[in-house]
PDB file of C-alpha atoms in Angstrom:
ATOM      1  CA  MET A 795      -0.695  -2.877   5.375  1.00  0.00           C
ATOM      2  CA  LYS A 796       1.862  -1.896   2.768  1.00  0.00           C
ATOM      3  CA  LEU A 797       2.353   1.724   1.685  1.00  0.00           C
ATOM      4  CA  LEU A 798       3.348   2.348  -1.928  1.00  0.00           C
ATOM      5  CA  THR A 799       3.656   5.486  -4.022  1.00  0.00           C
ATOM      6  CA  PRO A 800       1.937   6.361  -7.315  1.00  0.00           C
ATOM      7  CA  THR A 801       5.118   6.244  -9.393  1.00  0.00           C
ATOM      8  CA  THR A 802       6.241   4.459 -12.532  1.00  0.00           C
ATOM      9  CA  ASP A 803       9.506   3.410 -10.859  1.00  0.00           C
ATOM     10  CA  GLU A 804      10.132  -0.092  -9.580  1.00  0.00           C
ATOM     11  CA  GLN A 805       9.086  -0.596  -5.940  1.00  0.00           C
ATOM     12  CA  THR A 806       9.924  -3.426  -3.554  1.00  0.00           C
ATOM     13  CA  ILE A 807       7.678  -5.004  -0.953  1.00  0.00           C
ATOM     14  CA  LYS A 808       8.883  -7.413   1.715  1.00  0.00           C
ATOM     15  CA  ILE A 809       6.592 -10.225   2.810  1.00  0.00           C
ATOM     16  CA  ILE A 810       6.768 -13.283   5.022  1.00  0.00           C
ATOM     17  CA  PRO A 811       4.862 -15.879   2.963  1.00  0.00           C
ATOM     18  CA  ARG A 812       3.618 -19.327   3.873  1.00  0.00           C
ATOM     19  CA  VAL A 813       5.936 -20.818   1.223  1.00  0.00           C
ATOM     20  CA  TYR A 814       9.087 -19.234  -0.168  1.00  0.00           C
ATOM     21  CA  ALA A 815       8.792 -19.378  -3.961  1.00  0.00           C
ATOM     22  CA  SER A 816      11.044 -17.848  -6.595  1.00  0.00           C
ATOM     23  CA  SER A 817       8.284 -17.201  -9.147  1.00  0.00           C
ATOM     24  CA  VAL A 818       5.041 -15.734  -7.820  1.00  0.00           C
ATOM     25  CA  THR A 819       1.970 -14.004  -9.204  1.00  0.00           C
ATOM     26  CA  LEU A 820       0.681 -10.830  -7.559  1.00  0.00           C
ATOM     27  CA  ARG A 821      -3.013 -10.114  -7.906  1.00  0.00           C
ATOM     28  CA  LEU A 822      -3.957  -6.517  -7.118  1.00  0.00           C
ATOM     29  CA  ARG A 823      -7.652  -5.665  -6.807  1.00  0.00           C
ATOM     30  CA  ASP A 824      -8.603  -1.998  -6.709  1.00  0.00           C
ATOM     31  CA  ASP A 825     -11.184  -1.527  -3.934  1.00  0.00           C
ATOM     32  CA  SER A 826     -12.765   1.474  -5.692  1.00  0.00           C
ATOM     33  CA  SER A 827     -13.292   0.035  -9.161  1.00  0.00           C
ATOM     34  CA  ASN A 828     -13.232  -3.694  -8.278  1.00  0.00           C
ATOM     35  CA  THR A 829     -10.805  -4.427 -11.130  1.00  0.00           C
ATOM     36  CA  SER A 830      -7.929  -6.872 -10.801  1.00  0.00           C
ATOM     37  CA  VAL A 831      -4.543  -7.112 -12.455  1.00  0.00           C
ATOM     38  CA  ASP A 832      -2.073 -10.021 -12.291  1.00  0.00           C
ATOM     39  CA  ILE A 833       1.688  -9.401 -12.261  1.00  0.00           C
ATOM     40  CA  LEU A 834       4.276 -12.176 -12.602  1.00  0.00           C
ATOM     41  CA  VAL A 835       7.246 -11.428 -10.313  1.00  0.00           C
ATOM     42  CA  THR A 836      10.493 -13.168  -9.475  1.00  0.00           C
ATOM     43  CA  GLY A 837      11.032 -13.110  -5.727  1.00  0.00           C
ATOM     44  CA  SER A 838      14.295 -13.265  -3.818  1.00  0.00           C
ATOM     45  CA  LYS A 839      14.658 -14.552  -0.276  1.00  0.00           C
ATOM     46  CA  VAL A 840      16.530 -12.126   1.970  1.00  0.00           C
ATOM     47  CA  GLY A 841      16.703 -13.343   5.555  1.00  0.00           C
ATOM     48  CA  ASN A 842      13.175 -14.312   6.582  1.00  0.00           C
ATOM     49  CA  TYR A 843      11.589 -12.114   3.931  1.00  0.00           C
ATOM     50  CA  LEU A 844      10.622 -12.623   0.322  1.00  0.00           C
ATOM     51  CA  GLU A 845      11.354  -9.429  -1.595  1.00  0.00           C
ATOM     52  CA  LEU A 846       9.168  -8.713  -4.604  1.00  0.00           C
ATOM     53  CA  SER A 847      10.206  -5.893  -6.939  1.00  0.00           C
ATOM     54  CA  THR A 848       8.049  -4.679  -9.806  1.00  0.00           C
ATOM     55  CA  VAL A 849       6.401  -1.610 -11.293  1.00  0.00           C
ATOM     56  CA  PHE A 850       2.957  -1.097  -9.772  1.00  0.00           C
ATOM     57  CA  ASP A 851       0.309   0.925 -11.632  1.00  0.00           C
ATOM     58  CA  LEU A 852      -1.424   2.509  -8.631  1.00  0.00           C
ATOM     59  CA  LYS A 853      -3.602   5.588  -8.168  1.00  0.00           C
ATOM     60  CA  GLU A 854      -3.222   8.140  -5.369  1.00  0.00           C
ATOM     61  CA  GLY A 855      -5.435   7.652  -2.307  1.00  0.00           C
ATOM     62  CA  ARG A 856      -6.748   4.194  -3.216  1.00  0.00           C
ATOM     63  CA  PHE A 857      -6.725   0.891  -1.352  1.00  0.00           C
ATOM     64  CA  TYR A 858      -5.810  -2.382  -3.040  1.00  0.00           C
ATOM     65  CA  ASP A 859      -6.164  -6.016  -1.989  1.00  0.00           C
ATOM     66  CA  LEU A 860      -2.948  -7.972  -2.519  1.00  0.00           C
ATOM     67  CA  LYS A 861      -2.868 -11.726  -2.996  1.00  0.00           C
ATOM     68  CA  VAL A 862       0.392 -13.540  -3.721  1.00  0.00           C
ATOM     69  CA  TYR A 863       0.162 -16.908  -5.437  1.00  0.00           C
ATOM     70  CA  ASN A 864       2.797 -19.619  -5.692  1.00  0.00           C
ATOM     71  CA  GLY A 865       3.328 -19.687  -9.465  1.00  0.00           C
ATOM     72  CA  ALA A 866       0.029 -19.694 -11.364  1.00  0.00           C
ATOM     73  CA  VAL A 867      -3.199 -18.298  -9.947  1.00  0.00           C
ATOM     74  CA  SER A 868      -5.378 -20.833  -8.126  1.00  0.00           C
ATOM     75  CA  ALA A 869      -7.310 -20.662  -4.867  1.00  0.00           C
ATOM     76  CA  GLU A 870      -5.208 -23.229  -3.002  1.00  0.00           C
ATOM     77  CA  ASP A 871      -1.876 -21.622  -3.934  1.00  0.00           C
ATOM     78  CA  ILE A 872      -2.307 -18.340  -2.011  1.00  0.00           C
ATOM     79  CA  ILE A 873       0.840 -17.830   0.049  1.00  0.00           C
ATOM     80  CA  TYR A 874       0.238 -14.266   1.291  1.00  0.00           C
ATOM     81  CA  ARG A 875      -2.537 -11.649   1.636  1.00  0.00           C
ATOM     82  CA  ASP A 876      -2.376  -7.995   2.549  1.00  0.00           C
ATOM     83  CA  LYS A 877      -3.743  -4.505   1.850  1.00  0.00           C
ATOM     84  CA  ILE A 878      -1.911  -1.779  -0.059  1.00  0.00           C
ATOM     85  CA  PHE A 879      -2.529   1.939   0.289  1.00  0.00           C
ATOM     86  CA  CYS A 880      -1.160   4.266  -2.363  1.00  0.00           C
ATOM     87  CA  THR A 881      -0.018   7.723  -1.242  1.00  0.00           C
ATOM     88  CA  SER A 882       2.652  10.229  -2.176  1.00  0.00           C
ATOM     89  CA  GLN A 883       2.717  11.665   1.352  1.00  0.00           C
ATOM     90  CA  SER A 884       5.678  10.957   3.572  1.00  0.00           C
ATOM     91  CA  THR A 885       4.508   8.607   6.333  1.00  0.00           C
ATOM     92  CA  ASN A 886       6.827   7.713   9.177  1.00  0.00           C
ATOM     93  CA  GLN A 887       5.147   7.279  12.541  1.00  0.00           C
ATOM     94  CA  SER A 888       8.411   7.384  14.491  1.00  0.00           C
ATOM     95  CA  ASN A 889       8.904  10.942  13.201  1.00  0.00           C
ATOM     96  CA  ASN A 890       5.238  11.867  13.778  1.00  0.00           C
ATOM     97  CA  GLU A 891       4.584  11.984  10.021  1.00  0.00           C
ATOM     98  CA  HIS A 892       1.069  10.619   9.711  1.00  0.00           C
ATOM     99  CA  TYR A 893      -1.166  10.389   6.656  1.00  0.00           C
ATOM    100  CA  SER A 894      -3.715  13.187   6.432  1.00  0.00           C
ATOM    101  CA  VAL A 895      -6.671  13.311   4.068  1.00  0.00           C
ATOM    102  CA  ASN A 896      -6.662  17.114   4.385  1.00  0.00           C
ATOM    103  CA  LYS A 897      -2.950  17.669   3.725  1.00  0.00           C
ATOM    104  CA  ASP A 898      -2.461  20.876   1.709  1.00  0.00           C
ATOM    105  CA  VAL A 899      -6.263  21.325   1.538  1.00  0.00           C
ATOM    106  CA  TYR A 900      -7.232  22.425   5.038  1.00  0.00           C
ATOM    107  CA  VAL A 901      -5.325  25.335   6.523  1.00  0.00           C
ATOM    108  CA  SER A 902      -5.928  26.186  10.149  1.00  0.00           C
ATOM    109  CA  LYS A 903      -5.822  29.854  10.988  1.00  0.00           C
ATOM    110  CA  SER A 904      -4.810  31.042  14.382  1.00  0.00           C
ATOM    111  CA  GLY A 905      -5.905  34.313  15.755  1.00  0.00           C
ATOM    112  CA  ASN A 906      -7.718  36.062  18.526  1.00  0.00           C
ATOM    113  CA  ASN A 907     -10.709  33.998  19.663  1.00  0.00           C
ATOM    114  CA  ASP A 908     -11.870  36.643  22.153  1.00  0.00           C
ATOM    115  CA  PHE A 909     -15.461  37.745  21.894  1.00  0.00           C
ATOM    116  CA  ILE A 910     -17.482  40.345  23.626  1.00  0.00           C
ATOM    117  CA  ILE A 911     -20.743  39.586  25.413  1.00  0.00           C
ATOM    118  CA  LEU A 912     -23.081  42.549  25.699  1.00  0.00           C
TER     119      LEU A 912
END
């Protein structure tokens, strides 16, 4: 799963496709609204990865299906599939920064939990 942010800046994703192509089409399908958008991207091979840089129009807290096609869109030309989650939260599991649905919404209060039984 790829994590992207809801920004209007260019973002880069790294993939390991079945075929390394210089011109690919990204198809993003929003899981919530079931709408798709196609983006033509020029990829560059860096090591074993294909880096794809473009501006994604994503909404906060939504999942997207990603299909990468070799050139034009056709069923037999799919070279990569993945899921994208859009969030503005910092997520780095090695630093124990995990995604939380309740971030900045739920506040835990600590206090005295003693009670008296009569």
